Coordinates of C-alpha atoms and ligand atoms in Angstrom, one line a residue:
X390 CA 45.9 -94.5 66.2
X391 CA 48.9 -95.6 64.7
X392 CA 50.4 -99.5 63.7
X393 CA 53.2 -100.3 64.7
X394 CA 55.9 -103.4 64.8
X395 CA 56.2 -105.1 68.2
X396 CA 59.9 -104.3 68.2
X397 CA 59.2 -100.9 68.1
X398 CA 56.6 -100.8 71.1
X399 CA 57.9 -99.0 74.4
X400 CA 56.1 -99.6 77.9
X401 CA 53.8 -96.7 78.3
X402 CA 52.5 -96.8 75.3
X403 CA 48.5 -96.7 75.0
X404 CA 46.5 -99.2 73.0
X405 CA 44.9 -98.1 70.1
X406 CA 41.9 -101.4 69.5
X407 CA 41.1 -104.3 71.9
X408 CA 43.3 -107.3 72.0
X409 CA 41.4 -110.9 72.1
X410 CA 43.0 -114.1 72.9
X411 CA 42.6 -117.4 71.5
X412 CA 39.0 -118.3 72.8
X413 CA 38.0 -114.6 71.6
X414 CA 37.9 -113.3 75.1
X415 CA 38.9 -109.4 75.3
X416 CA 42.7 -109.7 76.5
X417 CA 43.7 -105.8 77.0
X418 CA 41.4 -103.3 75.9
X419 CA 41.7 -100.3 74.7
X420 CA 43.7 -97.5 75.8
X421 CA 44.8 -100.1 78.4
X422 CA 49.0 -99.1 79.0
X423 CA 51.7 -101.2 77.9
X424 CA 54.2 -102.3 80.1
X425 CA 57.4 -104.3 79.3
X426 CA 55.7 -107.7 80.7
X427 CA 52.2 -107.2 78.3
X428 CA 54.8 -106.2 75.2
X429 CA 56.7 -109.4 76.3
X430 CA 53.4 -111.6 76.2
X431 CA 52.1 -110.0 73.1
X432 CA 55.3 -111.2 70.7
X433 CA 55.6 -114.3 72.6
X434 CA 52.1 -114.8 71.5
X435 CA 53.2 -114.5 67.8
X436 CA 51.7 -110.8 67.5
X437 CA 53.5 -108.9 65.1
X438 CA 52.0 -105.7 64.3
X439 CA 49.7 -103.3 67.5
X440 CA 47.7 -100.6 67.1
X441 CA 48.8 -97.5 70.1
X442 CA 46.8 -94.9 70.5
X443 CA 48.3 -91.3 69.1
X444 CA 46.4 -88.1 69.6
X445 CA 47.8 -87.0 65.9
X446 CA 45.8 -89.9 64.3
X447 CA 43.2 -90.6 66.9
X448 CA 40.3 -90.3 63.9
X449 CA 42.0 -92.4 62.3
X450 CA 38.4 -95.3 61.4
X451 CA 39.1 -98.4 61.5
X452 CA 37.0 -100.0 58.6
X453 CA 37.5 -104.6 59.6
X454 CA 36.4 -106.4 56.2
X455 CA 33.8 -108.4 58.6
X456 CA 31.8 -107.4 61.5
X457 CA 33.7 -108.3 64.9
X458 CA 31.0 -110.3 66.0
X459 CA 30.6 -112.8 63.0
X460 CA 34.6 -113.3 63.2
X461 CA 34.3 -113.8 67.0
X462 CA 31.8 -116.5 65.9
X463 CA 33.5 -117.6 63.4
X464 CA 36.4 -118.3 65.5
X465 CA 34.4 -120.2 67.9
X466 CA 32.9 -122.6 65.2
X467 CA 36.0 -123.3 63.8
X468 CA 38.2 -124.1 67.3
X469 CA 35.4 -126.6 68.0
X470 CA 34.9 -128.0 64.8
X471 CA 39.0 -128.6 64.4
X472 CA 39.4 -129.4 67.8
X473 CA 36.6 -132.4 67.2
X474 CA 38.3 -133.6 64.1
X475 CA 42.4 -133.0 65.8
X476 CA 44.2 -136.2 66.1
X477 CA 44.9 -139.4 64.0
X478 CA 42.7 -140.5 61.1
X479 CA 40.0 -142.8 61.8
X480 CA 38.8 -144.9 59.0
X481 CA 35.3 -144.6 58.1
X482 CA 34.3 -142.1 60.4
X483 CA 32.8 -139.0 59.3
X484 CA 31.7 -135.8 60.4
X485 CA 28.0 -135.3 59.3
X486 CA 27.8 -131.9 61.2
X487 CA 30.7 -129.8 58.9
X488 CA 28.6 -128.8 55.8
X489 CA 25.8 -127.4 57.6
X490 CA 28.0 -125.5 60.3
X491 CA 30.5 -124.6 57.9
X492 CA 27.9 -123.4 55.0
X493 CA 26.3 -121.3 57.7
X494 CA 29.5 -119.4 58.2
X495 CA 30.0 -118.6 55.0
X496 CA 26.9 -117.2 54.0
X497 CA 27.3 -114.8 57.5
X498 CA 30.6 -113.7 55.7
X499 CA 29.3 -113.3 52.1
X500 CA 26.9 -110.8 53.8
X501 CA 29.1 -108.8 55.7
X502 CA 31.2 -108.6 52.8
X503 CA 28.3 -107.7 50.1
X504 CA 27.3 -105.4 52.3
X505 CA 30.5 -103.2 52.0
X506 CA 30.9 -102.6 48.0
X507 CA 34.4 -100.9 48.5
X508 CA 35.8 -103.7 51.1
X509 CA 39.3 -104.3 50.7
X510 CA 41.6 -107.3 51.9
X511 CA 43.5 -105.7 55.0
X512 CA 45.5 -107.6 57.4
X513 CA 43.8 -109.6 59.7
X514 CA 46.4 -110.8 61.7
X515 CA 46.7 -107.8 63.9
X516 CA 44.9 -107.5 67.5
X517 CA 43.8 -111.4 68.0
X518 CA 45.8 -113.9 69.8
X519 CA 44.7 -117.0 67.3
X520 CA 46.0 -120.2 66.9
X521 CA 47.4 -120.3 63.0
X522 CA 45.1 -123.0 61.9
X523 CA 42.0 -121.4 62.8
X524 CA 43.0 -118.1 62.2
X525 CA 44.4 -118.6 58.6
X526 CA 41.5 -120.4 57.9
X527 CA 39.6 -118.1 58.8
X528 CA 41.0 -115.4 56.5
X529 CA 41.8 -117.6 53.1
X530 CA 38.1 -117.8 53.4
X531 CA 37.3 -113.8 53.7
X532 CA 39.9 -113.1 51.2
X533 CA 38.4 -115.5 48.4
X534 CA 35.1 -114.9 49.0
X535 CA 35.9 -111.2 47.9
X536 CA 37.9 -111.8 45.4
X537 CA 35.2 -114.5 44.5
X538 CA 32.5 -111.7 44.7
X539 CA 35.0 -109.2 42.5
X540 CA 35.0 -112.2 39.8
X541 CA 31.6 -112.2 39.9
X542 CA 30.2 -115.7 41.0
X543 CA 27.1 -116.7 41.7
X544 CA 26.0 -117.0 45.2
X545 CA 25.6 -120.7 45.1
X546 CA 29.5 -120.9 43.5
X547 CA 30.7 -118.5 46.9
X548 CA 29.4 -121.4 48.6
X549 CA 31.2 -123.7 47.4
X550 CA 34.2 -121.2 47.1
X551 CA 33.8 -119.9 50.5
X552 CA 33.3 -123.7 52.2
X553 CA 36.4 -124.9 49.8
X554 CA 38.8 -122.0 51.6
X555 CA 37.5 -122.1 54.3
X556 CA 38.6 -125.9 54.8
X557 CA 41.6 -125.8 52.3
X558 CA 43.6 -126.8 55.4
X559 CA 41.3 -129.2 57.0
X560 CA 44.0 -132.4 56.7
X561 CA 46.5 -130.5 59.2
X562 CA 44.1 -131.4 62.0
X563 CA 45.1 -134.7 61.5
X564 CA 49.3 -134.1 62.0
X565 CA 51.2 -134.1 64.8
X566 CA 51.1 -130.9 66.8
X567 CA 54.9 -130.5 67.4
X568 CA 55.3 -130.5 63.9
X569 CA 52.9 -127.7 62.9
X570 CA 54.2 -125.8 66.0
X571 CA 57.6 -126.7 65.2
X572 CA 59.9 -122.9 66.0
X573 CA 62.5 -123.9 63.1
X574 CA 62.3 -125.0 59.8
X575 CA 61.5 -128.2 58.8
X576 CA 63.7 -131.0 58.1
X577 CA 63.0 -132.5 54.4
X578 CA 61.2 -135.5 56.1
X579 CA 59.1 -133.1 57.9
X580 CA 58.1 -130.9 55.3
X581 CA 57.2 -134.3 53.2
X582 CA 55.1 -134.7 56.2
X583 CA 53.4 -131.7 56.2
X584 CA 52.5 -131.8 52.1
X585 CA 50.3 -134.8 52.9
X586 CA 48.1 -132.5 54.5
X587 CA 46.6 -131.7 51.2
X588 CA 46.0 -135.1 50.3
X589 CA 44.5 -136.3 54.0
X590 CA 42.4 -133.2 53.4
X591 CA 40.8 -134.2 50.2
X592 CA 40.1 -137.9 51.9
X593 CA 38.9 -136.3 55.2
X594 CA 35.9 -134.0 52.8
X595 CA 35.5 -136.2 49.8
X596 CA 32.9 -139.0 51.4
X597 CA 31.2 -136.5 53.3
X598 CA 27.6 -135.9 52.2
X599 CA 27.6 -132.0 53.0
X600 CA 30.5 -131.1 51.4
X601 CA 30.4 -130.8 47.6
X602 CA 33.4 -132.3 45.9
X603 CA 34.1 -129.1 44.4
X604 CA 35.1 -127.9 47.2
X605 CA 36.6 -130.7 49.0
X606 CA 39.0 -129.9 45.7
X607 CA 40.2 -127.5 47.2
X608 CA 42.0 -129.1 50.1
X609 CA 43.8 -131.4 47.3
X610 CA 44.6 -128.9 44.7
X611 CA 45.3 -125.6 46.9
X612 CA 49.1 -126.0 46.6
X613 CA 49.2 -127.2 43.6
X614 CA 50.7 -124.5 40.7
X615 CA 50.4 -123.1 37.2
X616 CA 53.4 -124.7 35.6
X617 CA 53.2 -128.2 37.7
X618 CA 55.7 -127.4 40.2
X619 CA 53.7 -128.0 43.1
X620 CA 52.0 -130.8 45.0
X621 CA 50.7 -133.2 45.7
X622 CA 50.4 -134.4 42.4
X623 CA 52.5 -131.7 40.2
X624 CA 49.2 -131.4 38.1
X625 CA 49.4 -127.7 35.6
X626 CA 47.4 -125.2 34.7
X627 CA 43.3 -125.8 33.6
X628 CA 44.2 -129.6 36.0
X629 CA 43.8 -127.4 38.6
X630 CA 40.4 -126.2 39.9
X631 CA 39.7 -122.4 38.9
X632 CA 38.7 -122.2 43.2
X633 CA 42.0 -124.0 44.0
X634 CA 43.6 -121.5 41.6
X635 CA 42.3 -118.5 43.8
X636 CA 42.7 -120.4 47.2
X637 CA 46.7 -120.5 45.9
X638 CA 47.0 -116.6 45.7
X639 CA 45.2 -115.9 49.3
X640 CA 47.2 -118.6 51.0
X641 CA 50.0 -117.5 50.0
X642 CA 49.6 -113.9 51.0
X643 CA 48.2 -114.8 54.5
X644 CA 50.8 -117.2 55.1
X645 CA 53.7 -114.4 54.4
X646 CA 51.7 -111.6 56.5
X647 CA 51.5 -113.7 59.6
X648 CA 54.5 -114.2 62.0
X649 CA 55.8 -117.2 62.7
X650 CA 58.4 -118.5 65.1
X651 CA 61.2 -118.9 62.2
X652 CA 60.3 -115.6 60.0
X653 CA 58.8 -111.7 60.6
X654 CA 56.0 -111.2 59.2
X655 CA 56.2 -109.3 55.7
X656 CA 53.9 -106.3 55.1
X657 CA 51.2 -106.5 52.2
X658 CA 53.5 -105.0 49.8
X659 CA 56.3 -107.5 50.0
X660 CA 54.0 -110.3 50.1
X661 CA 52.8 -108.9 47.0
X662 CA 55.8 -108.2 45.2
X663 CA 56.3 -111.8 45.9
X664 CA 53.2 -113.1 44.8
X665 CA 54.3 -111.0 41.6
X666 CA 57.5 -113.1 41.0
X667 CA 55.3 -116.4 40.3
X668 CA 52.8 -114.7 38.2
X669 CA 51.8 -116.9 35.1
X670 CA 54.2 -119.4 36.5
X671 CA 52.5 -120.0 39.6
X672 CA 49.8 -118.0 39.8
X673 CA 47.1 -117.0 37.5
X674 CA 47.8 -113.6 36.4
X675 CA 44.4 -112.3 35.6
X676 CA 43.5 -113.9 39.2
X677 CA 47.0 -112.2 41.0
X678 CA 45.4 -108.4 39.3
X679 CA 42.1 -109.1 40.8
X680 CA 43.9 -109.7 44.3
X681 CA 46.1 -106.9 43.6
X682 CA 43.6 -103.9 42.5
X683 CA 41.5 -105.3 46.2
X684 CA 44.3 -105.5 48.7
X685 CA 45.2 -102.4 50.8
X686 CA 48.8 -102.3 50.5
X687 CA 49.1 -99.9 53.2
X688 CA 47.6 -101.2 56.4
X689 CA 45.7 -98.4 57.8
X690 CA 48.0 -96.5 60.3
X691 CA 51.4 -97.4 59.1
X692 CA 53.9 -94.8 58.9
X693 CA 55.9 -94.3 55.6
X694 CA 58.0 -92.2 54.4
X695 CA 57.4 -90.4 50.9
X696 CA 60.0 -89.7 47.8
X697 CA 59.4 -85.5 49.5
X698 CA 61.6 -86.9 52.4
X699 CA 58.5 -86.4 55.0
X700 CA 56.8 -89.0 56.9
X701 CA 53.8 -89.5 58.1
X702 CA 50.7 -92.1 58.8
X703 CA 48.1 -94.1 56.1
X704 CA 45.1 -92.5 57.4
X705 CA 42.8 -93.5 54.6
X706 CA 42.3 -96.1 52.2
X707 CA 40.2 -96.0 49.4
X708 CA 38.8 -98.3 47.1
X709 CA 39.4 -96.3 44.1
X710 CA 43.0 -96.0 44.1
X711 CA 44.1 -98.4 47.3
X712 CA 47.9 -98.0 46.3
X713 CA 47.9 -94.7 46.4
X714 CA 46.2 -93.6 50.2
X715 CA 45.8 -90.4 52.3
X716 CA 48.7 -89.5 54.5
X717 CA 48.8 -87.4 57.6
X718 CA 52.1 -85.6 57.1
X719 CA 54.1 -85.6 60.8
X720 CA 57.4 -84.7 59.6
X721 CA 59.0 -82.3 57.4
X722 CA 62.1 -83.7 54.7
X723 CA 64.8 -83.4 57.5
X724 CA 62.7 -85.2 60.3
X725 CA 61.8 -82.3 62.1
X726 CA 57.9 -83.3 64.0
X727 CA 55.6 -80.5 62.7
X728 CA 53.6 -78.6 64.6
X729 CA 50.6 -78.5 62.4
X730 CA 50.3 -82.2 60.7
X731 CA 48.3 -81.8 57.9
X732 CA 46.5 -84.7 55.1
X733 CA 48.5 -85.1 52.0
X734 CA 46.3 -87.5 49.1
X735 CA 48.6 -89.3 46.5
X736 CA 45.9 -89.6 44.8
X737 CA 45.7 -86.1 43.7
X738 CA 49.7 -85.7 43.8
X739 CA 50.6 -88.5 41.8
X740 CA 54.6 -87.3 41.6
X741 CA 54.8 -87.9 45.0
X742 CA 55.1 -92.0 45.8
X743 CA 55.3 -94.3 49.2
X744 CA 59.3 -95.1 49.2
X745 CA 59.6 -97.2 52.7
X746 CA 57.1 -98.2 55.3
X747 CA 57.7 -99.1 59.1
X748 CA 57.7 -102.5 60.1
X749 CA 60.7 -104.4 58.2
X750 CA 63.1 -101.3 57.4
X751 CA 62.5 -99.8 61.0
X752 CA 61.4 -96.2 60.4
X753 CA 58.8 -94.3 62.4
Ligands
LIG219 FE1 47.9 -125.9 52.9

């Protein structure tokens, strides 16, 4: 199977993985054909990236970084958790049941991640219909508890870690919809709006008896930066939590691979090269290497083009060299399909390097 951009999808087209929608009910499954109403739904529902089948990369394996059915679960725990919590603040009410749900959750993905010693952060906003709150919750929490479990915490700190990500966001349940669903940027007033999120956050965990302050840190301190430029308080370096400093690198990235109505989605590379113009300033650098050495650049299935002129399709990722992958060469320099597409490893050709990939520049 192949990945490719929704603008580049054509009716006829095969599936290449199931597609869920928002309650985590199977929305088109596989091998199911496109036509030009389903690749009309699919952007309108914010999807930016599909898998198609392609007989030249059907063995393509899909490796997820967590089983499908604790995400499915996952999913479900945190659309009825938020939805409980959605609308204005209440004063003095609490929410006695979000510790021991939430803690529950993470230990489920702290084993599916231990369990996989070569997992890599891959994009997870591919093939589910998800509304962003949950969704991006959902993976600042994966992403940090590997990079937690990299870092080497205890199991007891990914806890804390995991339940600290995992409700970094908590005080947006508490804004107006039509300003988090907003389709253009926000005005000034509205983004002043939407920082208080952080603080409404902290207030929201801080009382609550099954959530350790630590982590209700989090939700205060998680867009807060190195050199004091962000908020809510503009606090600097060691002010900030060492978890807040993490959450700030993985919702970053997951913020800039997902779509949204006012800007494409950017691939993992250009996130990262992003990420790389605030290291030490915004971001930690030992933390940003960490990140970097763990995420999979090259989504599995993407079609590049190498510095040979060819292109062809990321057909395996490993966690050895992740930057440098296998690729199932499809055409030679000038284009031309081949007839017999054969594997090509940059890890054993190192002259040879990934010069554009499909998806922002439109090759493939
Ligand atoms: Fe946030």
């Amino acid at each position: 199977m192949r990945l490719i951009s929704i603008n580049s999808l054509q009716p006829g087209m095969r599936l290449g993985k199931k597609i869920y929608n928002e309650d985590g009910v199977i929305l088109l499954s596989e091998n199911a054909e496109l036509t030009e109403v389903i690749i009309q739904r699919l952007r309108s529902h914010g999807l930016n990236f599909v898998y198609v089948a392609d007989s030249r990369t059907d063995d393509v394996v899909l490796t997820e970084m967590i089983e499908d059915e604790t995400r499915r679960r996952a999913l479900n725990e945190i659309r009825t958790q938020f939805r409980k919590m959605t609308g204005p603040a209440v004063k003095g009410l609490v929410y006695p049941y979000l510790g021991k749900t939430f803690s529950g959750l993470v230990e489920s993905i702290m084993d599916d991640l231990s369990s996989r010693e070569d997992a890599m952060i891959m994009m997870m906003n591919i093939n589910s219909i998800d509304h962003y709150l949950y969704r991006h919750s959902l993976n600042v929490c994966i992403y940090t508890i590997l990079l937690g479990q990299v870092h080497g915490y205890s199991k007891n700190e990914l806890t804390l870690l995991g339940l600290g990500a995992l409700l970094h966001d908590i005080g947006k349940t508490k804004l107006p919809l039509e300003l988090l669903t907003k389709p253009d940027r926000l005005t000034d007033a509205e983004y002043e709006q939407v920082k208080k999120h952080a603080e409404i956050g902290f207030k929201m965990l801080k009382d609550e008896p099954g959530i350790p302050l630590i982590s209700a840190h989090c939700a205060y301190q998680h867009h807060e930066r190195l050199n004091g430029s962000g908020y809510p308080r503009g606090i600097k370096g060691d002010e900030i939590s060492e978890f807040a400093r993490w959450i700030a690198i993985t919702d970053s990235y997951d913020a800039m691979t997902t779509h949204r109505v006012y800007r494409q989605a950017m691939l993992p590379h250009q996130a990262l090269e992003v990420l790389y113009t605030g290291c030490g300033s915004l971001y930690e650098k030992s933390k940003l290497e960490v990140f970097r050495d763990r995420v999979a650049i090259y989504p599995l299935g993407v079609t590049v083009k190498l510095s040979t002129g060819e292109k062809g399709v990321v057909v395996k990722i490993d966690g050895i060299f992740p930057q440098r992958p296998v690729v199932r060469i499809l055409t030679d320099p000038l284009g031309a399909d081949l007839k017999a597409p054969y594997d090509l490893d940059l890890s054993r050709h190192l002259s040879i390097v990934i010069t554009e990939v499909d998806g922002m520049n439109g090759i493939g």
